[in-house]
Coordinates of C-alpha atoms (C1' of nucleotides) in Angstrom, one line a residue:
Chain Y
V28 CA 9.7 0.1 53.8
A29 CA 8.0 -2.6 52.2
P30 CA 4.6 -2.2 53.9
V31 CA 4.5 1.4 53.2
T32 CA 5.1 0.7 49.5
L33 CA 2.3 -2.0 49.6
M34 CA 0.0 0.6 51.2
A35 CA 0.8 3.3 48.6
E36 CA 0.1 0.8 45.7
N37 CA -3.1 -0.5 47.3
E38 CA -4.5 2.8 48.3
S39 CA -4.1 4.1 44.9
T40 CA -6.2 1.6 43.3
A41 CA -9.4 3.5 44.8
N42 CA -9.5 6.2 42.2
E43 CA -6.6 5.5 39.9
V44 CA -6.4 2.9 37.4
R45 CA -3.3 1.0 36.1
I46 CA -2.5 0.8 32.4
G47 CA -3.7 -2.6 31.7
A48 CA -7.1 -2.1 33.2
L49 CA -7.5 1.0 31.5
A50 CA -6.5 -0.4 28.0
Q51 CA -9.0 -3.3 28.4
A52 CA -11.9 -1.1 29.5
T53 CA -11.4 1.2 26.5
G54 CA -10.2 -1.3 24.0
V55 CA -7.1 0.2 23.0
T56 CA -3.6 -1.4 23.4
V57 CA -1.2 -0.7 26.3
R58 CA 1.2 0.3 23.5
T59 CA -1.2 2.9 22.3
L60 CA -1.3 4.4 25.9
H61 CA 2.4 4.4 26.0
H62 CA 2.3 6.3 22.7
Y63 CA -0.1 8.9 23.9
D64 CA 1.9 9.4 27.0
A65 CA 5.1 10.0 24.7
I66 CA 3.5 12.4 22.5
G67 CA 1.9 14.2 25.5
L68 CA -1.7 13.5 24.2
L69 CA -2.5 11.7 27.5
V70 CA -0.1 11.8 30.4
P71 CA -1.1 10.0 33.5
D72 CA -1.6 12.2 36.4
A73 CA 0.5 10.1 38.6
R74 CA 3.0 7.3 38.8
S75 CA 3.3 4.8 41.6
P76 CA 6.5 4.6 43.6
T77 CA 7.7 1.7 41.3
G78 CA 7.1 3.8 38.3
R79 CA 3.8 2.4 37.1
R80 CA 1.5 4.8 35.3
L81 CA -1.6 5.6 37.4
Y82 CA -4.5 7.3 35.4
S83 CA -6.8 9.4 37.4
Q84 CA -10.6 9.9 36.6
P85 CA -10.0 13.1 34.4
N86 CA -7.3 11.0 32.5
V87 CA -10.0 8.2 31.8
R88 CA -12.6 10.7 30.8
R89 CA -10.1 12.2 28.4
L90 CA -9.3 8.8 27.0
Y91 CA -12.9 8.2 26.2
Q92 CA -13.0 11.6 24.4
I93 CA -9.8 10.6 22.4
V94 CA -11.1 7.4 21.3
A95 CA -14.4 8.8 20.2
L96 CA -12.7 11.5 18.0
R97 CA -10.3 9.0 16.7
R98 CA -13.4 7.1 15.6
L99 CA -14.2 10.2 13.4
G100 CA -10.9 9.8 11.6
L101 CA -9.2 12.7 13.1
S102 CA -5.6 12.8 13.5
L103 CA -3.9 12.7 17.0
E104 CA -2.8 16.1 16.5
E105 CA -6.2 17.4 15.6
I106 CA -7.5 15.5 18.5
A107 CA -5.0 17.1 20.9
G108 CA -6.0 20.6 19.4
T109 CA -9.5 19.9 19.8
L110 CA -9.2 18.9 23.6
D111 CA -6.8 21.4 24.5
Q112 CA -7.7 24.7 22.9
N113 CA -11.4 23.4 22.1
P114 CA -11.8 25.3 19.0
D115 CA -15.3 25.2 17.2
L116 CA -15.9 21.4 17.5
I117 CA -18.8 21.5 14.8
E118 CA -16.6 23.5 12.5
T119 CA -13.8 20.9 12.8
V120 CA -15.9 18.0 12.2
R121 CA -17.5 19.8 9.2
Q122 CA -14.2 20.4 7.7
H123 CA -13.2 16.6 8.3
L124 CA -16.5 15.6 6.5
A125 CA -15.5 17.6 3.5
R126 CA -12.2 16.0 3.5
V127 CA -13.8 12.5 3.8
E128 CA -16.1 13.2 0.9
Q129 CA -13.1 14.3 -1.3
G130 CA -11.6 11.1 -0.4
L131 CA -14.7 9.3 -1.3
E132 CA -14.7 11.0 -4.8
L133 CA -11.2 9.8 -5.5
Q134 CA -12.0 6.3 -4.4
R135 CA -15.1 6.2 -6.6
R136 CA -13.1 7.4 -9.5
L137 CA -10.4 4.7 -8.8
Q138 CA -13.3 2.2 -8.6
R139 CA -14.7 3.2 -11.9
T140 CA -11.1 2.9 -13.5
L141 CA -10.6 -0.6 -12.2
T142 CA -13.9 -1.7 -13.2
Q143 CA -13.7 -0.3 -16.9
V144 CA -10.1 -1.9 -17.2
L145 CA -11.6 -5.1 -15.9
E146 CA -14.5 -5.0 -18.2
Q147 CA -12.3 -4.4 -21.2
F148 CA -10.2 -7.5 -20.7
E149 CA -12.5 -9.8 -18.8
R150 CA -13.5 -12.1 -21.7
D151 CA -10.3 -11.7 -23.4
D152 CA -7.3 -14.0 -23.0
Q153 CA -4.7 -12.3 -20.6
P154 CA -3.7 -9.0 -22.1
T155 CA -0.1 -8.1 -22.6
L156 CA 1.2 -5.6 -20.0
D157 CA 1.5 -3.0 -22.5
Q158 CA -2.1 -3.3 -23.6
F159 CA -2.8 -3.2 -20.1
T160 CA -0.8 -0.1 -19.2
Q161 CA -2.6 1.7 -22.4
A162 CA -5.9 0.7 -21.1
I163 CA -5.1 2.4 -17.7
E164 CA -3.9 5.4 -19.3
V165 CA -6.9 5.7 -21.4
M166 CA -9.2 5.4 -18.8
T167 CA -7.4 7.8 -16.4
M168 CA -7.4 10.4 -19.3
I169 CA -11.2 9.8 -19.6
E170 CA -11.8 10.3 -16.1
D171 CA -9.7 13.5 -16.3
H172 CA -11.2 15.0 -19.1
Y173 CA -14.9 14.0 -19.7
T174 CA -17.8 14.7 -17.6
P175 CA -20.1 11.8 -16.2
E176 CA -22.5 12.4 -18.9
Q177 CA -19.8 12.3 -21.8
R178 CA -18.4 9.2 -20.1
A179 CA -21.7 7.5 -20.6
Q180 CA -22.0 8.6 -24.1
L181 CA -18.6 7.2 -24.8
E182 CA -19.6 4.0 -23.3
Q183 CA -22.8 3.7 -25.2
R184 CA -20.8 4.4 -28.6
R185 CA -18.5 1.7 -27.7
E186 CA -21.1 -0.9 -27.2
A187 CA -22.8 0.2 -30.4
L188 CA -19.6 -0.2 -32.3
G189 CA -18.8 -3.6 -30.9
E190 CA -15.4 -5.0 -30.6
E191 CA -14.9 -5.4 -34.5
G192 CA -16.2 -1.7 -35.0
I193 CA -13.5 -0.5 -32.6
R194 CA -10.7 -2.4 -34.1
Q195 CA -11.7 -1.1 -37.5
A196 CA -11.8 2.4 -36.3
E197 CA -8.4 1.9 -34.9
R198 CA -7.1 0.5 -38.2
D199 CA -8.7 3.7 -39.9
W200 CA -6.9 5.9 -37.8
A201 CA -3.5 4.1 -38.0
M202 CA -3.8 4.2 -41.8
L203 CA -4.6 7.8 -42.1
I204 CA -1.8 8.8 -39.8
E205 CA 0.5 6.6 -41.7
T206 CA -0.6 8.3 -44.8
V207 CA -0.2 11.8 -43.5
K208 CA 3.3 11.0 -42.2
T209 CA 4.5 9.9 -45.6
E210 CA 3.1 13.2 -47.2
R211 CA 5.0 15.2 -44.5
A212 CA 8.1 13.3 -45.2
N213 CA 7.8 13.9 -48.9
G214 CA 7.5 17.6 -48.1
T215 CA 3.8 18.0 -49.2
E216 CA 2.5 21.4 -48.3
P217 CA -0.2 21.2 -45.7
T218 CA -2.5 23.6 -47.9
A219 CA -1.9 21.0 -50.9
A220 CA -5.1 19.6 -52.3
R221 CA -4.0 16.0 -51.5
M222 CA -3.6 17.1 -47.8
L223 CA -6.8 18.9 -47.7
E224 CA -8.4 15.6 -48.7
L225 CA -6.6 13.9 -45.8
A226 CA -7.8 16.6 -43.5
R227 CA -11.3 16.0 -44.5
Q228 CA -10.9 12.2 -43.7
W229 CA -9.3 13.2 -40.4
Q230 CA -12.3 15.3 -39.6
T231 CA -14.7 12.7 -40.4
L232 CA -13.1 10.2 -38.0
I233 CA -13.0 12.7 -35.1
E234 CA -16.8 13.3 -35.6
Q235 CA -17.4 9.5 -35.8
F236 CA -15.6 9.7 -32.3
T237 CA -17.5 12.8 -30.9
G238 CA -20.8 11.8 -32.5
G239 CA -20.9 15.4 -33.7
D240 CA -21.3 16.4 -30.0
E241 CA -19.7 19.9 -29.5
G242 CA -18.9 19.6 -25.8
M243 CA -17.4 16.2 -26.6
G244 CA -15.3 17.9 -29.1
R245 CA -14.2 20.5 -26.8
S246 CA -13.3 18.0 -24.1
L247 CA -11.2 16.2 -26.8
A248 CA -9.3 19.4 -27.8
A249 CA -8.7 20.2 -24.2
M250 CA -7.3 16.7 -23.6
Y251 CA -4.8 17.1 -26.6
R252 CA -3.9 20.7 -25.4
E253 CA -3.2 19.7 -21.8
Q254 CA -1.8 16.3 -22.1
G255 CA -0.1 17.0 -25.5
P256 CA -0.6 15.0 -28.6
K257 CA 1.6 12.2 -27.9
A258 CA 0.0 11.3 -24.6
A259 CA -3.4 12.0 -25.7
S260 CA -3.0 9.8 -28.8
R261 CA -1.2 7.2 -26.9
G262 CA 2.0 7.7 -28.8
M263 CA 0.3 7.7 -32.2
V264 CA 0.8 11.3 -33.0
E265 CA 3.9 13.2 -32.5
P266 CA 3.6 17.1 -31.7
E267 CA 5.2 18.0 -35.0
L268 CA 2.7 15.9 -37.0
M269 CA -0.3 17.4 -35.1
Q270 CA 0.9 20.7 -36.0
Y271 CA 1.1 19.9 -39.6
V272 CA -2.3 18.2 -39.5
G273 CA -3.5 21.3 -37.8
Q274 CA -2.3 23.6 -40.5
A275 CA -4.1 21.4 -43.1
L276 CA -7.4 21.5 -41.0
A277 CA -7.2 25.3 -40.8
A278 CA -6.7 25.4 -44.6
L279 CA -9.8 23.1 -45.1
Q280 CA -11.8 25.4 -43.0
E281 CA -11.1 28.4 -44.9
A282 CA -11.6 26.7 -48.2
Q283 CA -15.2 25.7 -47.1
Chain F
V11 CA 41.5 11.4 -21.3
A12 CA 38.8 14.3 -21.2
P13 CA 37.8 13.8 -25.0
V14 CA 37.2 10.2 -24.4
T15 CA 35.1 10.9 -21.5
L16 CA 33.0 13.4 -23.7
M17 CA 32.6 11.0 -26.4
A18 CA 31.1 8.4 -24.1
E19 CA 28.7 10.8 -22.4
N20 CA 27.6 12.0 -25.8
E21 CA 27.3 8.7 -27.5
S22 CA 25.2 7.4 -24.9
T23 CA 22.5 10.3 -25.4
A24 CA 21.5 8.5 -28.4
N25 CA 19.5 5.5 -26.8
E26 CA 19.8 6.3 -23.2
V27 CA 18.1 8.9 -21.2
R28 CA 19.3 10.7 -18.1
I29 CA 17.3 10.9 -15.0
G30 CA 16.0 14.5 -15.2
A31 CA 14.8 14.1 -18.7
L32 CA 13.1 10.8 -17.8
A33 CA 11.4 12.3 -14.7
Q34 CA 10.0 15.2 -16.7
A35 CA 8.8 12.9 -19.6
T36 CA 6.9 10.7 -17.1
G37 CA 5.8 13.2 -14.6
V38 CA 7.6 11.7 -11.7
T39 CA 10.4 13.3 -9.4
V40 CA 13.9 12.6 -9.6
R41 CA 13.7 11.5 -6.0
T42 CA 11.1 8.9 -6.9
L43 CA 13.5 7.4 -9.5
H44 CA 16.4 7.4 -6.8
H45 CA 13.9 5.5 -4.5
Y46 CA 12.9 3.0 -7.3
D47 CA 16.5 2.3 -7.8
A48 CA 17.3 2.0 -4.2
I49 CA 14.5 -0.5 -3.8
G50 CA 15.2 -2.2 -6.9
L51 CA 12.1 -1.7 -8.8
L52 CA 13.7 0.1 -11.5
V53 CA 17.6 -0.1 -11.8
P54 CA 19.0 1.8 -14.6
D55 CA 20.8 -0.3 -17.2
A56 CA 23.9 1.8 -17.2
R57 CA 25.8 4.5 -15.5
S58 CA 28.0 7.0 -17.3
P59 CA 31.6 7.0 -16.4
T60 CA 30.8 10.0 -14.0
G61 CA 28.3 7.9 -12.1
R62 CA 25.2 9.4 -13.8
R63 CA 22.1 7.0 -14.3
L64 CA 21.5 6.1 -17.9
Y65 CA 18.0 4.5 -18.5
S66 CA 17.8 2.3 -21.6
Q67 CA 14.6 2.0 -23.7
P68 CA 13.5 -1.1 -21.8
N69 CA 14.1 0.9 -18.4
V70 CA 11.8 3.7 -19.8
R71 CA 9.1 1.2 -20.9
R72 CA 9.1 -0.5 -17.3
L73 CA 8.7 3.0 -15.8
Y74 CA 5.5 3.6 -17.9
Q75 CA 4.3 0.4 -16.7
I76 CA 5.1 1.2 -13.0
V77 CA 3.5 4.7 -13.5
A78 CA 0.3 2.9 -14.9
L79 CA 0.0 0.5 -12.3
R80 CA 0.6 2.9 -9.6
R81 CA -2.3 4.8 -10.8
L82 CA -4.5 1.9 -10.0
G83 CA -3.3 2.2 -6.6
L84 CA -1.2 -0.9 -6.2
S85 CA 1.7 -0.9 -3.8
L86 CA 5.5 -0.8 -5.2
E87 CA 5.7 -4.4 -3.9
E88 CA 2.6 -5.5 -5.7
I89 CA 3.8 -3.8 -8.9
A90 CA 7.1 -5.3 -8.6
G91 CA 5.4 -8.8 -8.4
T92 CA 3.4 -7.9 -11.4
L93 CA 6.1 -7.0 -13.5
D94 CA 8.9 -9.5 -12.6
Q95 CA 6.8 -12.6 -11.9
N96 CA 3.9 -11.6 -14.1
P97 CA 1.1 -13.5 -12.2
D98 CA -2.5 -13.3 -13.4
L99 CA -3.0 -9.4 -14.0
I100 CA -6.7 -9.6 -14.3
E101 CA -6.9 -11.4 -11.0
T102 CA -4.5 -8.9 -9.4
V103 CA -6.7 -6.1 -10.3
R104 CA -10.1 -8.1 -9.5
Q105 CA -8.7 -8.3 -6.0
H106 CA -7.4 -4.7 -5.7
L107 CA -10.9 -3.8 -6.8
A108 CA -12.4 -5.7 -4.0
R109 CA -10.2 -3.9 -1.5
V110 CA -11.0 -0.6 -2.9
E111 CA -14.7 -1.3 -2.5
Q112 CA -14.3 -2.5 1.1
G113 CA -12.5 0.9 1.7
L114 CA -15.3 2.7 0.1
E115 CA -17.8 1.0 2.4
L116 CA -15.7 2.0 5.4
Q117 CA -15.6 5.7 4.1
R118 CA -19.3 5.8 3.6
R119 CA -19.9 4.6 7.0
L120 CA -17.7 7.3 8.3
Q121 CA -19.5 9.8 6.0
R122 CA -22.8 8.7 7.6
T123 CA -21.4 8.9 11.0
L124 CA -20.1 12.4 10.6
T125 CA -23.4 13.6 8.8
Q126 CA -25.5 12.4 11.6
V127 CA -23.5 13.8 14.4
L128 CA -23.3 17.1 12.6
E129 CA -27.2 16.9 12.1
Q130 CA -27.7 16.4 15.7
F131 CA -25.9 19.6 16.8
E132 CA -26.0 21.9 13.8
R133 CA -28.8 24.0 15.2
D134 CA -28.1 23.6 18.8
D135 CA -25.4 26.0 20.4
Q136 CA -22.0 24.3 21.0
P137 CA -22.3 21.0 22.5
T138 CA -20.0 20.0 25.4
L139 CA -17.2 17.7 24.6
D140 CA -18.9 14.9 26.6
Q141 CA -22.3 15.3 24.7
F142 CA -20.2 15.0 21.5
T143 CA -18.4 12.1 22.7
Q144 CA -21.6 10.3 23.6
A145 CA -23.1 11.0 20.2
I146 CA -20.2 9.7 18.3
E147 CA -20.3 6.5 20.4
V148 CA -24.0 6.2 19.9
M149 CA -23.7 6.7 16.1
T150 CA -20.8 4.2 15.7
M151 CA -22.9 1.6 17.7
I152 CA -25.8 2.2 15.4
E153 CA -23.7 1.7 12.4
D154 CA -22.4 -1.4 13.9
H155 CA -25.5 -3.1 15.0
Y156 CA -28.5 -2.0 12.8
T157 CA -29.1 -2.8 9.1
P158 CA -29.5 0.1 6.7
E159 CA -33.4 -0.3 6.8
Q160 CA -33.4 -0.4 10.5
R161 CA -31.3 2.8 10.7
A162 CA -33.7 4.5 8.3
Q163 CA -36.5 3.5 10.7
L164 CA -34.7 4.8 13.7
E165 CA -34.3 8.1 11.8
Q166 CA -38.0 8.2 10.8
R167 CA -38.9 7.6 14.6
R168 CA -36.6 10.2 15.8
E169 CA -38.1 12.8 13.3
A170 CA -41.7 11.8 14.3
L171 CA -40.8 12.3 18.0
G172 CA -39.1 15.6 17.5
E173 CA -36.6 17.0 20.0
E174 CA -39.0 17.4 22.8
G175 CA -40.3 13.8 22.3
I176 CA -36.6 12.6 22.5
R177 CA -35.9 14.3 25.8
Q178 CA -39.2 13.2 27.3
A179 CA -38.1 9.4 26.3
E180 CA -34.6 10.0 28.0
R181 CA -36.6 11.4 31.1
D182 CA -38.8 8.3 31.2
W183 CA -35.9 6.3 31.0
A184 CA -33.7 8.0 33.5
M185 CA -36.6 7.8 36.0
L186 CA -37.5 4.3 35.5
I187 CA -33.9 3.2 35.9
E188 CA -33.7 5.3 39.2
T189 CA -36.7 3.7 40.6
V190 CA -35.4 0.1 39.9
K191 CA -32.0 1.1 41.3
T192 CA -33.8 2.0 44.6
E193 CA -35.9 -1.3 44.7
R194 CA -32.8 -3.3 44.2
A195 CA -30.8 -1.3 46.8
N196 CA -33.8 -2.0 49.3
G197 CA -33.5 -5.8 48.6
T198 CA -36.9 -6.2 46.8
E199 CA -37.0 -9.4 45.1
P200 CA -37.2 -9.3 41.2
T201 CA -40.2 -11.5 41.3
A202 CA -41.9 -9.1 43.7
A203 CA -45.2 -7.6 42.3
R204 CA -43.8 -4.0 42.6
M205 CA -40.8 -5.0 40.4
L206 CA -43.3 -6.9 37.9
E207 CA -45.0 -3.6 37.5
L208 CA -41.6 -1.8 36.8
A209 CA -40.6 -4.6 34.2
R210 CA -43.9 -4.1 32.4
Q211 CA -43.1 -0.2 32.1
W212 CA -39.5 -1.4 30.9
Q213 CA -41.0 -3.6 28.3
T214 CA -43.3 -0.6 27.1
L215 CA -40.5 1.7 26.8
I216 CA -38.3 -0.9 24.7
E217 CA -41.3 -1.3 22.5
Q218 CA -41.5 2.5 22.0
F219 CA -38.0 2.3 20.9
T220 CA -38.3 -0.8 18.6
G221 CA -41.7 0.2 17.3
G222 CA -42.8 -3.4 18.0
D223 CA -40.4 -4.4 15.1
E224 CA -39.0 -7.9 16.0
G225 CA -35.8 -7.5 14.0
M226 CA -34.9 -4.2 15.7
G227 CA -35.6 -5.9 19.2
R228 CA -33.0 -8.6 18.2
S229 CA -30.6 -6.0 17.0
L230 CA -31.0 -4.1 20.3
A231 CA -30.3 -7.4 22.1
A232 CA -27.4 -8.3 20.2
M233 CA -26.2 -4.8 20.9
Y234 CA -26.6 -5.2 24.6
R235 CA -25.0 -8.9 24.4
E236 CA -21.8 -7.8 22.4
Q237 CA -21.2 -4.2 24.0
G238 CA -22.3 -5.1 27.6
P239 CA -25.1 -3.1 29.2
K240 CA -22.9 -0.4 30.4
A241 CA -21.6 0.5 26.7
A242 CA -24.9 -0.1 25.2
S243 CA -26.8 2.2 27.6
R244 CA -24.3 5.0 27.7
G245 CA -23.3 4.2 31.1
M246 CA -26.9 4.2 32.5
V247 CA -27.2 0.6 33.3
E248 CA -24.7 -1.3 35.2
P249 CA -24.4 -5.1 34.3
E250 CA -25.7 -6.1 37.8
L251 CA -28.7 -4.0 37.5
M252 CA -29.3 -5.3 33.9
Q253 CA -29.3 -8.7 35.4
Y254 CA -31.8 -7.7 38.1
V255 CA -34.1 -6.4 35.4
G256 CA -33.6 -9.4 33.4
Q257 CA -34.9 -11.7 36.3
A258 CA -38.0 -9.4 36.6
L259 CA -38.6 -9.5 32.8
A260 CA -38.5 -13.3 32.9
A261 CA -41.0 -13.5 35.7
L262 CA -43.2 -11.2 34.0
Q263 CA -43.1 -13.4 30.9
E264 CA -44.0 -16.4 33.1
A265 CA -46.9 -14.6 34.8
Q266 CA -48.5 -13.7 31.4
Chain O
dT7 C1' 33.5 31.9 -12.6
dT8 C1' 28.5 31.0 -12.6
dG9 C1' 24.1 27.8 -13.3
dC10 C1' 22.4 23.7 -14.0
dT11 C1' 22.2 18.6 -13.4
dC12 C1' 23.3 15.0 -10.9
dC13 C1' 25.3 12.2 -6.9
dT14 C1' 25.1 10.1 -2.0
dC15 C1' 23.7 10.2 2.7
dA16 C1' 20.2 10.9 6.0
dC17 C1' 16.3 12.6 8.8
dG18 C1' 11.2 13.0 8.9
dT19 C1' 6.4 11.4 7.9
dC20 C1' 1.7 8.5 11.1
dA21 C1' 0.3 5.8 14.6
dC22 C1' 1.5 2.7 16.5
dG23 C1' 3.2 -3.2 16.2
dT24 C1' 6.6 -6.1 17.8
dG25 C1' 10.3 -7.8 20.0
dA26 C1' 14.5 -7.1 23.6
dG27 C1' 15.9 -7.1 28.1
dG28 C1' 14.7 -6.2 32.6
dT29 C1' 11.9 -5.1 37.1
dG30 C1' 8.4 -5.7 40.8
dG31 C1' 4.4 -8.0 43.5
dC32 C1' 1.6 -12.2 44.2
Chain M
dT27 C1' 10.3 -20.1 42.5
dT28 C1' 6.8 -19.3 38.9
dG29 C1' 3.2 -16.0 36.1
dC30 C1' 1.7 -11.7 35.3
dT31 C1' 2.0 -6.9 34.9
dC32 C1' 4.6 -3.2 33.9
dC33 C1' 8.8 -0.4 32.4
dT34 C1' 12.2 1.7 28.8
dC35 C1' 14.4 1.6 24.5
dA36 C1' 14.4 1.0 19.6
dC37 C1' 13.6 -0.6 15.0
dG38 C1' 10.1 -1.3 11.3
dT39 C1' 6.1 0.4 8.5
dC40 C1' 5.2 3.1 3.1
dA41 C1' 6.5 6.1 -0.6
dC42 C1' 8.8 9.3 -0.9
dG43 C1' 9.9 14.9 0.5
dT44 C1' 13.3 17.8 1.8
dG45 C1' 17.6 19.6 2.9
dA46 C1' 22.9 19.1 3.2
dG47 C1' 27.2 18.9 1.1
dG48 C1' 29.7 17.9 -2.9
dT49 C1' 31.0 17.0 -7.9
dG50 C1' 31.2 17.4 -13.2
dG51 C1' 30.2 19.8 -17.7
dC52 C1' 28.8 24.3 -20.3

DNA sequence: TTGCTCCTCACGTCACGTGAGGTGGC
DNA sequence: TTGCTCCTCACGTCACGTGAGGTGGC
């Protein structure tokens, strides 16, 4: 029996390749070929009497195709579909390209967010975790709600203001919000004269931020609408307070 | 017993949040919070007597931090490390940015490969799978071995040649290779006059491809060295034939 | 009694990597 | 007898999604 077995194994080497040789030739691992066999993507045409996988020439050709399509980033399932039901190849690749480009856009966004966050803290000492968290949320919100041009404008304005200017603006806002809160707690009507004056200040601060640009104003408004006042203002303004201020702003509009 | 239980549950709502409310407030799913609990990333400070998770204010704050860091694309493990052993945050982000940029470069490469492959077949009828596989391998090899400038040059040359020109070049190569194969099979010495003439033709075809550019020639040579003649020539030239031609080219050099 | 919230398993995802334990041919 | 190739399980990866089956408070 032994010689016959030997013959069989020897003869087969003519046209059939064993797994190790195939792996080496195509640059994939033996384990990968096991996997492709298991999922039915590439099942060797034959087995030796001792159970070894024997890959035929068509098997080898198919593997080259698999490897090539894998380079394009297609999933094994898509590859199987492409090879077995050969749908429109061009169309498959076109769709895949579209996916890749979407992914690229997301990555670029992430890159911008990371870069901006870094820039903001690079010269500072270590920021606290909460400062950091805030910065990330602000950056993400800006990416979500402003166009590239608007983002460039915001960047310019920040540079023009400088660190001190930004801090001053933050203080201005904090003070104004505190004052409004007090009035509300005291039961002042939103249409009262004192509140109209505060609403005017509110408007001025917003205009300082938008630079009087209407599109910027709309984006800001959309952000408050979609994220809610609390998130959009980084926790500084509760929804109820926003509504109160909204009434005062409306009254101011009418008065003008 | 019942009233006591009720009291406990009611009292706790003052400062502690249940999982549903927390999920809604932060925009994550309940399942995600379960997961963070399971891996120890965010373990609620308390449980109600009936086993419900009760998140304290510090728990909530931590979740906000987790969500923010997750937006940057950090893994949960990295987030845990950042929050618990607070290493240099800036440095962590800087390294992450570097990784993201590496990924971007790979994606851009893939995008180029896909675009080129598409361009090559878009106006044609459906190419065969093998033509397609070949094109992918060629594109990948070009991405691997040529600089962006060289790739632009190649692109220009292709456009200048036009489809017919490219096909002609391919025919020229195929014929020359066939002729050389025959000489070799006939036992012609690589230094024989007939072979020197063929080597001269070989050189001319290479120069046609490189445009006489030295850098391009070096890249081409590196490609043949690193990938092997068979892969680099898309199966047209076996290593033995390449060696034979190499000897003829060397002899030609000396003769000149 | 009927919804709603919450609980704990537990499997599945994608493409393999990495042992573990064993067999067959030089 | 010693390497080397090959074989078949089977667990692990990452961050959850998605049921399955059950409980407690309005």
